[in-house]
Amino acid sequence: MHAALAGYAVAARRHAPQDRRLSGAPTAMVLNGAYLVDRDRWDGFAALARELAEGHPEVRLELTGPWPPYSFVAEPEAEPAWA
């Protein structure tokens, strides 16, 4: 799902799944993704999300947002040398 949705996005990030106790969802979260989608591609992105949801009825797919820009910033892999 992530790869397919990311194909519509300018930027895409996978975040750690939220704990069920925080999300309030009855089942475990398996994907927590953030997708920065241009307005002119939004309809296609939303249609793909619906198609993926219909193809996987056992999965709850939820679109939310917009989210702040920091959702698309990658974590540094190592501490910078100047630190």
XYZ file of N, CA and C in Angstrom:
249
model
N 0.817 -1.191 0.000
C 0.000 0.000 0.000
C 0.860 1.253 0.000
N 1.901 1.245 0.840
C 2.730 2.448 0.939
C 3.350 2.803 -0.411
N 3.913 1.826 -1.095
C 4.569 2.096 -2.378
C 3.571 2.639 -3.399
N 2.383 2.074 -3.438
C 1.370 2.535 -4.386
C 0.952 3.969 -4.078
N 0.685 4.273 -2.821
C 0.280 5.624 -2.431
C 1.420 6.616 -2.629
N 2.641 6.207 -2.329
C 3.801 7.084 -2.480
C 4.014 7.485 -3.935
N 3.556 6.660 -4.868
C 3.683 6.984 -6.280
C 2.933 8.240 -6.684
N 1.949 8.652 -5.913
C 1.188 9.873 -6.184
C 1.758 11.082 -5.451
N 2.720 10.865 -4.572
C 3.166 11.915 -3.661
C 4.472 12.572 -4.097
N 4.608 13.840 -3.737
C 5.857 14.566 -3.909
C 6.865 14.056 -2.882
N 6.368 13.762 -1.683
C 7.188 13.202 -0.603
C 6.332 12.207 0.163
N 6.962 11.174 0.666
C 6.245 10.159 1.445
C 7.162 9.653 2.547
N 6.581 9.439 3.711
C 7.340 8.932 4.854
C 6.530 7.869 5.575
N 7.232 6.856 6.038
C 6.611 5.860 6.924
C 7.013 6.214 8.342
N 6.028 6.372 9.192
C 6.262 6.657 10.603
C 5.948 5.397 11.406
N 6.435 5.364 12.621
C 6.144 4.229 13.499
C 4.637 4.148 13.732
N 4.075 2.953 13.693
C 2.639 2.813 13.983
C 2.325 3.309 15.391
N 1.155 3.914 15.541
C 0.726 4.381 16.860
C 0.210 3.216 17.688
N 0.451 3.297 18.957
C -0.074 2.314 19.894
C -1.596 2.405 19.894
N -2.241 1.282 19.953
C -3.707 1.212 19.982
C -4.304 2.065 21.096
N -3.598 2.149 22.211
C -4.105 2.933 23.345
C -4.133 4.421 23.019
N -3.260 4.878 22.117
C -3.259 6.285 21.716
C -4.261 6.560 20.607
N -4.342 5.645 19.649
C -5.210 5.859 18.492
C -6.675 5.584 18.799
N -6.927 4.742 19.798
C -8.302 4.370 20.108
C -8.871 3.340 19.145
N -8.052 2.869 18.212
C -8.512 1.879 17.234
C -8.629 0.508 17.899
N -9.599 -0.290 17.472
C -9.778 -1.612 18.071
C -8.723 -2.632 17.632
N -8.000 -2.332 16.561
C -6.983 -3.258 16.054
C -5.644 -2.535 15.921
N -4.591 -3.299 15.732
C -3.246 -2.733 15.622
C -3.067 -1.974 14.310
N -2.328 -0.886 14.365
C -1.988 -0.119 13.170
C -0.803 -0.808 12.493
N -0.912 -1.039 11.191
C 0.177 -1.695 10.470
C 0.954 -0.723 9.575
N 0.370 0.424 9.251
C 1.050 1.427 8.435
C 0.628 2.803 8.911
N 1.605 3.647 9.170
C 1.368 5.044 9.518
C 2.184 5.850 8.527
N 1.559 6.244 7.440
C 2.275 6.939 6.375
C 1.824 8.373 6.228
N 2.748 9.221 5.799
C 2.447 10.618 5.490
C 2.784 10.838 4.020
N 1.865 11.453 3.287
C 2.023 11.634 1.846
C 1.743 13.088 1.496
N 2.728 13.751 0.909
C 2.573 15.129 0.461
C 2.135 15.068 -0.997
N 0.873 15.409 -1.234
C 0.269 15.226 -2.559
C -0.115 16.585 -3.133
N 0.325 16.854 -4.370
C -0.086 18.081 -5.061
C -1.597 18.090 -5.217
N -2.170 19.271 -5.159
C -3.634 19.400 -5.299
C -4.137 18.764 -6.593
N -3.393 18.912 -7.677
C -3.863 18.370 -8.960
C -3.775 16.844 -9.034
N -3.126 16.210 -8.060
C -3.053 14.745 -8.029
C -3.919 14.150 -6.924
N -4.559 15.023 -6.133
C -5.320 14.555 -4.967
C -6.436 13.586 -5.350
N -7.202 13.903 -6.387
C -8.325 13.033 -6.764
C -7.839 11.622 -7.097
N -6.739 11.516 -7.836
C -6.183 10.205 -8.162
C -5.679 9.476 -6.928
N -5.053 10.219 -6.015
C -4.560 9.637 -4.763
C -5.720 9.089 -3.941
N -6.773 9.887 -3.790
C -7.941 9.463 -3.010
C -8.630 8.266 -3.671
N -8.708 8.266 -4.999
C -9.322 7.137 -5.710
C -8.506 5.862 -5.495
N -7.188 5.977 -5.532
C -6.337 4.816 -5.284
C -6.533 4.307 -3.861
N -6.622 5.210 -2.897
C -6.844 4.801 -1.504
C -8.160 4.038 -1.378
N -9.212 4.527 -2.034
C -10.505 3.818 -2.004
C -10.381 2.438 -2.641
N -9.684 2.374 -3.763
C -9.488 1.090 -4.461
C -8.717 0.104 -3.576
N -7.676 0.575 -2.927
C -6.907 -0.293 -2.028
C -7.761 -0.765 -0.859
N -8.561 0.127 -0.315
C -9.434 -0.236 0.806
C -10.463 -1.282 0.379
N -11.039 -1.106 -0.805
C -12.031 -2.066 -1.295
C -11.395 -3.424 -1.577
N -10.136 -3.425 -1.998
C -9.434 -4.674 -2.290
C -8.945 -5.406 -1.051
N -8.970 -4.716 0.087
C -8.508 -5.300 1.352
C -9.510 -4.964 2.453
N -10.687 -5.591 2.423
C -11.731 -5.238 3.393
C -11.350 -5.517 4.845
N -10.312 -6.327 5.062
C -9.883 -6.622 6.429
C -9.039 -5.483 7.020
N -8.693 -4.503 6.186
C -7.858 -3.376 6.613
C -8.694 -2.101 6.639
N -8.553 -1.341 7.710
C -9.208 -0.025 7.775
C -8.211 1.010 7.268
N -8.531 1.659 6.171
C -7.666 2.672 5.593
C -8.309 4.024 5.856
N -7.565 4.905 6.479
C -8.103 6.204 6.888
C -7.194 7.315 6.378
N -7.766 8.272 5.639
C -7.017 9.435 5.173
C -7.326 10.604 6.094
N -6.283 11.279 6.571
C -6.445 12.459 7.414
C -5.474 13.532 6.941
N -5.683 14.733 7.388
C -4.758 15.807 7.042
C -5.516 17.054 6.649
N -4.846 18.067 6.243
C -3.409 18.122 5.965
C -2.577 18.104 7.243
N -1.342 17.645 7.086
C -0.405 17.540 8.198
C 0.707 18.561 8.036
N 1.351 18.953 9.139
C 2.413 19.962 9.068
C 3.640 19.445 8.314
N 4.432 20.368 7.771
C 5.599 19.964 6.975
C 6.572 19.036 7.688
N 6.674 19.126 9.011
C 7.640 18.253 9.689
C 7.294 16.777 9.538
N 6.101 16.467 9.108
C 5.719 15.069 8.877
C 6.538 14.434 7.759
N 7.190 15.268 6.941
C 7.911 14.769 5.770
C 9.422 14.885 5.904
N 9.899 15.266 7.079
C 11.334 15.393 7.317
C 11.859 14.063 7.849
N 12.918 13.578 7.231
C 13.507 12.306 7.658
C 14.345 12.510 8.916
N 14.370 11.498 9.753
C 15.224 11.510 10.946
C 16.678 11.413 10.491
N 17.592 12.127 11.145
C 19.007 11.973 10.779
C 19.490 10.561 11.117
N 20.297 10.002 10.238
C 20.780 8.635 10.449
C 21.915 8.571 11.459
N 22.673 9.638 11.570
C 23.785 9.663 12.519
C 23.916 11.069 13.078
N 24.549 11.172 14.213
C 24.771 12.480 14.818
C 25.764 13.252 13.954
N 25.485 14.530 13.672
C 26.414 15.298 12.839
C 27.787 15.413 13.504
N 28.815 15.519 12.694
C 30.187 15.580 13.203
C 30.425 16.804 14.070
N 29.700 17.896 13.804
C 29.907 19.136 14.562
C 29.227 19.120 15.911
N 28.416 18.119 16.208
C 27.672 18.085 17.476
C 28.557 17.726 18.650
